[in-house]
Every structure is written in structure tokens, then in C-alpha cells.
Coordinates of C-alpha atoms in Angstrom, one line a residue:
M1 CA 1.6 -47.0 -16.3
D2 CA 2.1 -46.8 -20.1
D3 CA 0.2 -44.3 -22.2
V4 CA -2.3 -45.8 -24.7
S5 CA -1.4 -44.2 -28.0
D6 CA -3.9 -46.1 -30.2
S7 CA -6.9 -45.2 -28.1
G8 CA -6.6 -41.4 -28.2
V9 CA -4.3 -40.9 -25.2
M10 CA -1.4 -38.8 -26.3
S11 CA 1.8 -38.7 -24.3
L12 CA 2.4 -35.4 -22.7
P13 CA 5.8 -33.7 -22.1
T14 CA 7.5 -34.6 -18.9
S15 CA 9.5 -32.5 -16.4
D16 CA 12.7 -33.2 -18.3
D17 CA 11.2 -31.6 -21.4
E18 CA 10.2 -28.6 -19.4
H19 CA 13.8 -28.1 -18.2
H20 CA 15.0 -28.5 -21.7
E21 CA 12.7 -25.8 -22.9
F22 CA 14.0 -23.5 -20.2
N23 CA 17.6 -24.1 -21.3
L24 CA 16.6 -23.3 -24.9
D25 CA 15.0 -20.1 -23.8
G26 CA 18.2 -19.0 -22.1
V27 CA 16.5 -18.4 -18.7
R28 CA 18.4 -21.0 -16.7
T29 CA 21.7 -22.8 -17.2
D30 CA 22.5 -26.4 -16.6
E31 CA 24.0 -25.6 -13.2
E32 CA 20.8 -23.8 -12.1
C33 CA 18.6 -26.6 -13.2
S34 CA 20.6 -29.2 -11.3
K35 CA 20.6 -26.9 -8.2
Q36 CA 16.8 -26.5 -8.4
L37 CA 16.3 -30.2 -8.9
R38 CA 18.4 -31.0 -5.9
L39 CA 16.5 -28.3 -3.9
Y40 CA 13.0 -29.5 -4.9
G41 CA 13.7 -33.2 -5.2
P42 CA 12.1 -34.3 -1.9
Y43 CA 9.1 -32.1 -2.5
Q44 CA 8.6 -33.7 -5.9
E45 CA 8.7 -37.2 -4.4
A46 CA 6.2 -36.1 -1.7
R47 CA 3.9 -34.9 -4.3
C48 CA 4.0 -38.2 -6.2
D49 CA 2.6 -39.9 -3.1
R50 CA -0.6 -37.9 -2.9
D51 CA -3.9 -39.5 -2.2
V52 CA -5.4 -38.4 -5.6
K53 CA -2.7 -40.1 -7.6
S54 CA -2.8 -43.3 -5.6
R55 CA -6.6 -43.3 -5.8
L56 CA -6.5 -42.8 -9.6
L57 CA -4.0 -45.7 -9.9
S58 CA -6.1 -48.0 -7.8
M59 CA -9.2 -47.0 -9.8
C60 CA -7.3 -47.7 -13.0
Q61 CA -6.2 -51.1 -11.8
S62 CA -9.7 -52.0 -10.7
A63 CA -11.5 -50.6 -13.8
G64 CA -13.8 -53.1 -15.4
T65 CA -14.0 -51.8 -19.0
V66 CA -11.4 -50.5 -21.4
S67 CA -13.1 -47.1 -21.8
E68 CA -12.9 -46.5 -18.0
R69 CA -9.2 -47.6 -18.0
I70 CA -8.4 -45.2 -20.9
C71 CA -10.2 -42.3 -19.2
L72 CA -8.3 -42.9 -15.9
Q73 CA -5.0 -43.1 -17.9
Q74 CA -5.8 -39.8 -19.5
A75 CA -6.4 -38.3 -16.0
L76 CA -3.1 -39.7 -14.8
A77 CA -1.3 -38.4 -17.8
L78 CA -2.8 -34.9 -17.3
L79 CA -1.9 -35.1 -13.6
R80 CA 1.7 -35.9 -14.4
H81 CA 1.8 -33.1 -17.0
Y82 CA 0.4 -30.7 -14.4
E83 CA 3.0 -31.8 -11.8
A84 CA 5.8 -31.3 -14.4
R85 CA 4.4 -27.8 -15.1
I86 CA 4.3 -26.9 -11.5
E87 CA 7.8 -28.2 -10.9
G88 CA 9.1 -26.1 -13.8
L89 CA 7.2 -23.1 -12.4
E90 CA 8.8 -23.7 -9.0
S91 CA 12.3 -23.8 -10.5
T92 CA 11.6 -20.7 -12.5
I93 CA 10.3 -18.6 -9.6
A94 CA 13.2 -19.8 -7.4
A95 CA 15.7 -18.7 -10.1
M96 CA 13.9 -15.4 -10.5
C97 CA 14.0 -14.8 -6.7
H98 CA 17.6 -15.7 -6.6
E99 CA 18.5 -13.4 -9.5
A100 CA 16.5 -10.6 -8.1
T101 CA 18.1 -11.0 -4.7
M102 CA 21.6 -11.0 -6.3
S103 CA 20.8 -7.9 -8.3
R104 CA 19.5 -6.2 -5.2
S105 CA 22.6 -7.0 -3.3
L106 CA 24.8 -5.9 -6.2
A107 CA 22.9 -2.6 -6.4
H108 CA 23.2 -2.1 -2.7
K109 CA 26.9 -2.7 -2.8
A110 CA 27.3 -0.3 -5.8
E111 CA 25.3 2.4 -3.9
N112 CA 27.6 2.0 -0.9
S113 CA 30.7 2.1 -3.0
I114 CA 29.8 5.4 -4.8
E115 CA 31.6 8.3 -3.2
P116 CA 29.7 11.6 -2.8
A117 CA 30.8 13.9 -5.6
D118 CA 31.4 17.6 -5.3
V119 CA 28.5 19.8 -5.9
T120 CA 29.3 21.8 -8.9
K121 CA 28.0 25.3 -9.3
T122 CA 27.4 26.9 -12.6
S123 CA 25.8 30.0 -13.8
G124 CA 22.1 30.5 -13.5
K125 CA 21.5 28.8 -16.8
I126 CA 19.3 25.6 -16.7
V127 CA 20.7 22.6 -18.6
A128 CA 18.4 19.9 -20.2
T129 CA 17.8 17.3 -17.6
V130 CA 16.2 13.8 -17.5
L131 CA 14.0 12.9 -14.6
P132 CA 14.0 9.2 -13.4
F133 CA 11.1 7.0 -14.5
S134 CA 8.4 6.4 -11.9
E135 CA 5.4 4.0 -12.1
A136 CA 2.1 5.5 -10.9
G137 CA 0.5 2.1 -10.6
T138 CA 2.2 1.0 -7.4
S139 CA 2.1 2.8 -4.1
S140 CA 5.3 1.4 -2.7
S141 CA 7.4 2.5 -5.7
G142 CA 5.6 5.8 -5.8
K143 CA 6.5 6.6 -2.2
S144 CA 10.1 5.6 -2.7
D145 CA 10.4 7.5 -5.9
S146 CA 8.7 10.6 -4.4
S147 CA 11.7 11.1 -2.1
E148 CA 14.1 10.7 -5.0
N149 CA 12.1 13.0 -7.2
R150 CA 12.7 15.8 -4.7
K151 CA 16.3 15.7 -5.9
D152 CA 16.9 17.2 -9.2
L153 CA 18.7 14.3 -10.8
T154 CA 20.1 14.5 -14.2
E155 CA 21.4 11.9 -16.6
S156 CA 24.8 13.7 -17.2
G157 CA 25.5 14.8 -13.6
I158 CA 24.8 18.5 -14.2
F159 CA 22.8 20.1 -11.4
E160 CA 21.1 23.4 -10.6
D161 CA 22.9 26.1 -8.5
N162 CA 21.1 26.0 -5.1
L163 CA 18.6 23.2 -5.4
V164 CA 20.8 20.2 -5.5
S165 CA 22.5 18.7 -2.4
S166 CA 23.1 15.1 -3.6
R167 CA 23.6 13.1 -6.8
G168 CA 22.0 10.0 -8.2
T169 CA 21.4 8.0 -11.4
Q170 CA 18.7 5.8 -13.0
T171 CA 20.2 2.8 -11.1
D172 CA 18.4 4.0 -8.0
S173 CA 14.9 3.9 -9.6
K174 CA 15.8 0.5 -11.1
K175 CA 16.9 -0.7 -7.7
W176 CA 13.5 0.2 -6.2
Q177 CA 11.7 -1.4 -9.1
T178 CA 13.8 -4.6 -8.8
A179 CA 13.1 -4.8 -5.1
D180 CA 9.4 -4.3 -5.7
L181 CA 9.4 -7.0 -8.4
T182 CA 11.2 -9.4 -6.1
A183 CA 8.7 -8.8 -3.4
E184 CA 5.8 -9.5 -5.9
L185 CA 7.6 -12.7 -7.1
E186 CA 8.1 -13.8 -3.5
K187 CA 4.4 -13.1 -2.8
L188 CA 3.4 -15.2 -5.8
S189 CA 5.8 -18.0 -4.7
R190 CA 4.2 -18.0 -1.2
I191 CA 0.7 -18.1 -2.7
R192 CA 1.8 -21.0 -4.9
E193 CA 3.3 -22.9 -2.0
R194 CA 0.1 -22.4 0.0
I195 CA -2.0 -23.7 -2.9
E196 CA 0.3 -26.7 -3.4
T197 CA 0.2 -27.4 0.4
G198 CA -3.6 -27.3 0.3
G199 CA -3.6 -29.6 -2.7
K200 CA -6.3 -27.6 -4.4
P201 CA -5.6 -25.9 -7.8
I202 CA -6.9 -22.4 -8.5
Q203 CA -10.4 -22.9 -9.9
T204 CA -12.4 -19.8 -9.1
P205 CA -12.6 -17.2 -11.7
K206 CA -11.9 -14.5 -9.1
D207 CA -8.5 -15.9 -8.3
L208 CA -7.7 -16.4 -12.0
T209 CA -8.7 -12.8 -12.7
Y210 CA -6.5 -11.6 -9.8
Y211 CA -3.5 -13.5 -11.0
E212 CA -4.0 -12.4 -14.5
K213 CA -4.1 -8.8 -13.3
R214 CA -0.9 -9.3 -11.3
I215 CA 0.8 -10.9 -14.3
E216 CA -0.3 -7.9 -16.4
A217 CA 1.2 -5.6 -13.8
L218 CA 4.4 -7.5 -13.8
Q219 CA 4.5 -7.3 -17.5
G220 CA 4.0 -3.6 -17.3
R221 CA 6.9 -3.3 -14.9
L222 CA 9.0 -5.5 -17.2
A223 CA 8.4 -2.9 -19.9
V224 CA 10.6 -0.5 -17.9
Y225 CA 13.6 -2.7 -18.7
E226 CA 13.0 -2.8 -22.5
S227 CA 15.2 0.3 -23.1
S228 CA 18.1 -1.2 -21.1
D229 CA 20.7 -3.6 -22.5
D230 CA 21.3 -5.4 -19.2
E231 CA 21.3 -9.2 -19.6
Q232 CA 19.8 -9.6 -16.2
T233 CA 16.7 -7.6 -17.1
K234 CA 16.4 -9.5 -20.3
A235 CA 16.5 -12.7 -18.4
L236 CA 13.8 -11.5 -16.0
R237 CA 11.7 -10.4 -18.9
S238 CA 12.0 -13.8 -20.6
V239 CA 11.2 -15.5 -17.3
L240 CA 8.1 -13.4 -16.8
S241 CA 6.9 -14.2 -20.3
R242 CA 7.6 -17.8 -19.7
L243 CA 5.7 -17.6 -16.4
T244 CA 2.7 -16.1 -18.3
Q245 CA 2.8 -18.9 -20.8
L246 CA 3.0 -21.5 -18.0
T247 CA 0.1 -19.9 -16.2
A248 CA -2.0 -20.1 -19.3
Q249 CA -1.0 -23.7 -19.9
V250 CA -1.8 -24.6 -16.3
T251 CA -5.2 -22.9 -16.6
H252 CA -5.8 -24.9 -19.8
L253 CA -4.8 -28.1 -18.1
Q254 CA -7.0 -27.4 -15.1
E255 CA -10.0 -26.8 -17.5
K256 CA -9.1 -30.1 -19.3
I257 CA -8.9 -31.9 -16.0
S258 CA -12.3 -30.6 -14.9
R259 CA -13.7 -31.6 -18.2
L260 CA -12.3 -35.1 -17.9
E261 CA -13.6 -35.3 -14.3
K262 CA -17.1 -34.4 -15.6
E263 CA -16.7 -37.0 -18.3
N264 CA -15.5 -39.5 -15.8
I265 CA -18.6 -38.7 -13.6
R266 CA -20.8 -39.1 -16.6
L267 CA -19.2 -42.5 -17.5
E268 CA -19.6 -43.6 -13.9
E269 CA -23.3 -42.7 -14.0
E270 CA -23.7 -44.6 -17.3
R271 CA -21.8 -47.6 -15.9
S272 CA -24.1 -47.6 -12.8
E273 CA -27.1 -47.4 -15.0
L274 CA -25.8 -50.3 -17.2
E275 CA -25.1 -52.3 -14.1
E276 CA -28.7 -51.7 -12.9
L277 CA -30.0 -52.7 -16.2
E278 CA -27.8 -55.8 -16.2
N279 CA -29.0 -56.7 -12.7
D280 CA -32.6 -56.2 -13.8
A281 CA -32.0 -58.4 -16.8
R282 CA -30.4 -61.1 -14.7
L283 CA -33.3 -61.0 -12.2
R284 CA -35.8 -61.3 -15.1
C285 CA -33.8 -64.2 -16.5
Q286 CA -33.8 -65.9 -13.1
R287 CA -37.5 -65.4 -12.8
L288 CA -38.0 -66.8 -16.4
E289 CA -35.8 -69.7 -15.6
S290 CA -37.8 -70.5 -12.5
K291 CA -41.0 -70.1 -14.4
L292 CA -39.7 -72.3 -17.2
S293 CA -38.8 -75.0 -14.7
T294 CA -42.2 -74.7 -13.1
L295 CA -43.9 -75.0 -16.5
G296 CA -41.7 -78.0 -17.3
D297 CA -42.8 -79.8 -14.1
K298 CA -46.4 -78.9 -14.9
K299 CA -46.1 -80.2 -18.4
R300 CA -44.7 -83.5 -17.2
S301 CA -47.5 -83.8 -14.6
L302 CA -50.1 -83.0 -17.4
K303 CA -48.5 -85.6 -19.6
N304 CA -48.8 -88.2 -16.8
Q305 CA -52.4 -87.2 -16.2
L306 CA -53.0 -87.5 -20.0
E307 CA -51.6 -90.9 -20.1
D308 CA -53.7 -92.0 -17.1
L309 CA -56.8 -90.5 -18.8
R310 CA -55.9 -92.4 -22.0
R311 CA -55.5 -95.6 -20.1
E312 CA -58.9 -95.0 -18.3
M313 CA -60.6 -94.2 -21.6
N314 CA -59.1 -97.3 -23.2
D315 CA -60.3 -99.4 -20.3
R316 CA -63.7 -97.8 -20.4
D317 CA -64.0 -98.4 -24.2
L318 CA -62.9 -102.0 -23.7
R319 CA -65.5 -102.5 -21.0
V320 CA -68.2 -100.9 -23.2
Q321 CA -67.2 -103.2 -26.1
D322 CA -67.2 -106.2 -23.8
D323 CA -70.7 -105.3 -22.6
K324 CA -71.9 -104.9 -26.2
I325 CA -70.4 -108.2 -27.2
E326 CA -71.9 -110.0 -24.2
A327 CA -75.3 -108.5 -25.1
L328 CA -74.9 -109.7 -28.7
V329 CA -73.9 -113.1 -27.5
D330 CA -76.9 -113.3 -25.2
L331 CA -79.2 -112.2 -28.1
Y332 CA -77.7 -114.7 -30.4
E333 CA -78.0 -117.4 -27.8
K334 CA -81.7 -116.5 -27.3
K335 CA -82.2 -116.6 -31.1
N336 CA -80.4 -119.9 -31.2
L337 CA -82.7 -121.3 -28.6
E338 CA -85.7 -120.1 -30.4
L339 CA -84.4 -121.5 -33.6
E340 CA -83.7 -124.8 -31.8
E341 CA -87.3 -124.8 -30.5
R342 CA -88.7 -124.1 -33.9
E343 CA -86.5 -126.8 -35.3
M344 CA -87.8 -129.2 -32.7
E345 CA -91.4 -128.3 -33.6
V346 CA -90.8 -128.5 -37.3
R347 CA -89.1 -131.9 -36.8
Y348 CA -92.1 -133.0 -34.7
R349 CA -94.5 -131.9 -37.3
L350 CA -92.4 -133.5 -40.0
Q351 CA -92.4 -136.8 -38.0
M352 CA -96.2 -136.5 -37.6
L353 CA -96.5 -136.0 -41.3
E354 CA -94.3 -139.0 -41.9
N355 CA -96.4 -141.0 -39.5
T356 CA -99.7 -139.9 -41.0
M357 CA -98.6 -140.1 -44.6
P358 CA -99.5 -143.8 -45.1
A359 CA -102.9 -143.3 -43.5
L360 CA -103.6 -140.3 -45.7
M361 CA -102.5 -142.1 -48.8
M362 CA -104.8 -145.0 -47.9
W363 CA -107.7 -142.6 -47.2
N364 CA -107.1 -140.8 -50.4
I365 CA -107.1 -144.0 -52.3
W366 CA -110.2 -145.2 -50.5
K367 CA -111.9 -141.8 -51.2
M368 CA -111.0 -142.1 -54.8
M369 CA -112.4 -145.5 -54.9
M370 CA -115.6 -144.4 -53.2
T371 CA -115.9 -141.5 -55.5
M372 CA -115.5 -143.7 -58.4
Q373 CA -118.1 -146.1 -57.0
G374 CA -120.5 -143.3 -55.8
G375 CA -119.8 -143.0 -52.2
G376 CA -122.4 -142.8 -49.4
P377 CA -122.6 -141.3 -45.9
L378 CA -120.1 -143.7 -44.4
A379 CA -117.4 -142.4 -46.6
V380 CA -118.1 -138.9 -45.6
G381 CA -118.0 -139.7 -41.9
F382 CA -114.8 -141.6 -42.3
S383 CA -113.2 -138.7 -44.0
V384 CA -114.2 -136.3 -41.3
C385 CA -112.7 -138.5 -38.6
C386 CA -109.5 -138.7 -40.6
A387 CA -109.5 -135.0 -40.9
K388 CA -109.8 -134.5 -37.1

């Protein structure tokens, strides 16, 4: 999986870079590096097939968002970097153990090849002597050096008259210190192997404090070799300093991994919250859609009812208007009949007047004649009859 450089994920050094750094420091040669790679090759392949890495890869492939994929890629990059550091640490410790074993065997051979020298006797004068260095911090080296300190060992091989029965040099104390250092390195290697077998990095502050103290003790023992010009001791000193740096880097990477795991947990919680909100929003949308469809059906039904009511109102208005028109027609018909009756009556009266008009004219003429002649009672009776 490629590193995402434009999203904040920086590429970390690989195991090849670690071996190159060791070559620059002068701790291991090319032949030792190739030997360690051949030795620890199957173990490295087995480590790449761990459940954590495969799980991270599957999570990265199934990630839904870009931020989650970037976070998982960062975790994978840190895991690769951590594996490369552990591989370099394994090779370094193996080289240290090998060199310490070789130095121990060489010291043992040199001790066996030394022939016992004659005990020289001088006068009672005491010559300036140099006692071997002994470290008070370790019980094993203290016990071994206590037996050597019983011998009055001098740097130049000059001994006292009756107190010296054997001879030694500072190589003896160095031999014991190298053996003790080898034992400590082997112990650290076994602890590291148990940790790697368990698959759990050192996380508790107690273990970190213990290993920091052990590293300080080893650095203190390494200070013994500062006055010597031996290349082997210089190599061990550089290896131990490199081991200290790698331990600090591993601690830093573990803290970074824990921080990224916490960040990943937080992002997972946020993602779950967002998914819950999205599900709630979808549920609300579905409810609103169903409600909208129900309201649409209700609206259509209300429109149909409104059209029916409008038709009923129109029919009712038409019926009312028809009733009014029929009433007016009946009224007008009655008025027409009345007018026809009055017309008939007026026509009858007019006809009566037309029929009586000649008689009236004759009567008026006669009356005028009688008036002019001085009429009598006959004229008056005749006029009354005509009036009736």
C-alpha cells in the first residue's frame, strides 16, 4: 500500500535504511548484515503475517471515507517502521552477543596460554601498584573480583615479598566484565524475544523504567572501556549507544501508535455517530415522504369533493333560479289573465256605450228640445227611465 504524501502521511525509513545506518556507524560490516538477514529472514516473514497487520489492511481496504483510509495508512506505516526498528535491534543484539562470545573465548584462550611466571622476590620496599577496577553496582562482578582482589596484582608485574603467589593483569577484570555484559545482553535478547512472541509491546511505565535503568547500568559498565583503545570495546560502546537510541525511538513510536489508536477510536466513534444521524435523517425523510404522499392523496380527494360540491351548488342555484322564473311566469300569467278580463270588461262597456250612444244622443236632443219648449213631467220621467 502506497504512502499518501499529500495528505500528511510521511514515508518512514525502512529496514534497509536501518542497516545502512548501522554500516555508517561502524558497528556492523556488510558480511554481518547479510548473515543476520539470512538468520532472521523467516522470522521477519512470519511477523509480516500477523493478525494485526492483516486486520489493518482489511480495514484500510474496506474504509468508507478518505480520512479513515489515511489514518489506517498512517498506522500501517508506523507498524512497518516499528518492525524495521525491531529487526535492526535484533541484528544489533545478535552481533553484540556474537562479539561478546568471541571476546570471551579469546580471553579464555589467552588465559590458558599464559605460562605461570616466577615469583620474584625483592627487598622489603613496597613499589607503587595499580589495583584492578571493580564495579560496586553488580553482585556477580563483585564476587568474582573479590577473589582477584585478594591477590596483590600490579600493572608492571612487581609483587610484594611474601604476599603474592600468582600474577594477573587488567585483562582478567575486563574478562569478567565482558562476560557479565554478555549475560545482560543475552537476558535482554530473551526478554525481547518473549515480548515479540507475545505480540505485545512494552507499554507499562514500570517495564520502561526497568529497561531504562538497565540501559543506564550498561552505559555505566561501558564507561569502563573508555580508557582502553581496543576496537572491540569501542564497537560495543557504539552498539550500546545505538541500542539506547533505538529504545528511545521505539518508545516514541509506541506512544505515537497509542495516540493514533486513540485517534482512530475517536474517529470510529464520530463515524458511528454520523451514521446514526444519517440513519435518523433517512428515517425522517421516509416519514416525511410517506406523509407527503398521504397529504397528496388527501388533497386530490378534497379537490374531488370540492368539484362535487361545486356541481351540487350549481345545480341547486339552477333549481332555485328555475323556481323563481316559474313563479314569475305564473305571476305574469295571472296578471295577463286579469288584464285580459279587464280588457274584456272594458270592451263590453265600450260596446255598451257604442250601443247606447245613438239613444243618448236622441235623448239629449229631445231634452234640449223640451228645455227649449219648456218641458213638463213627461220629459222628466222619460229622462229618468233613460238614466236607469
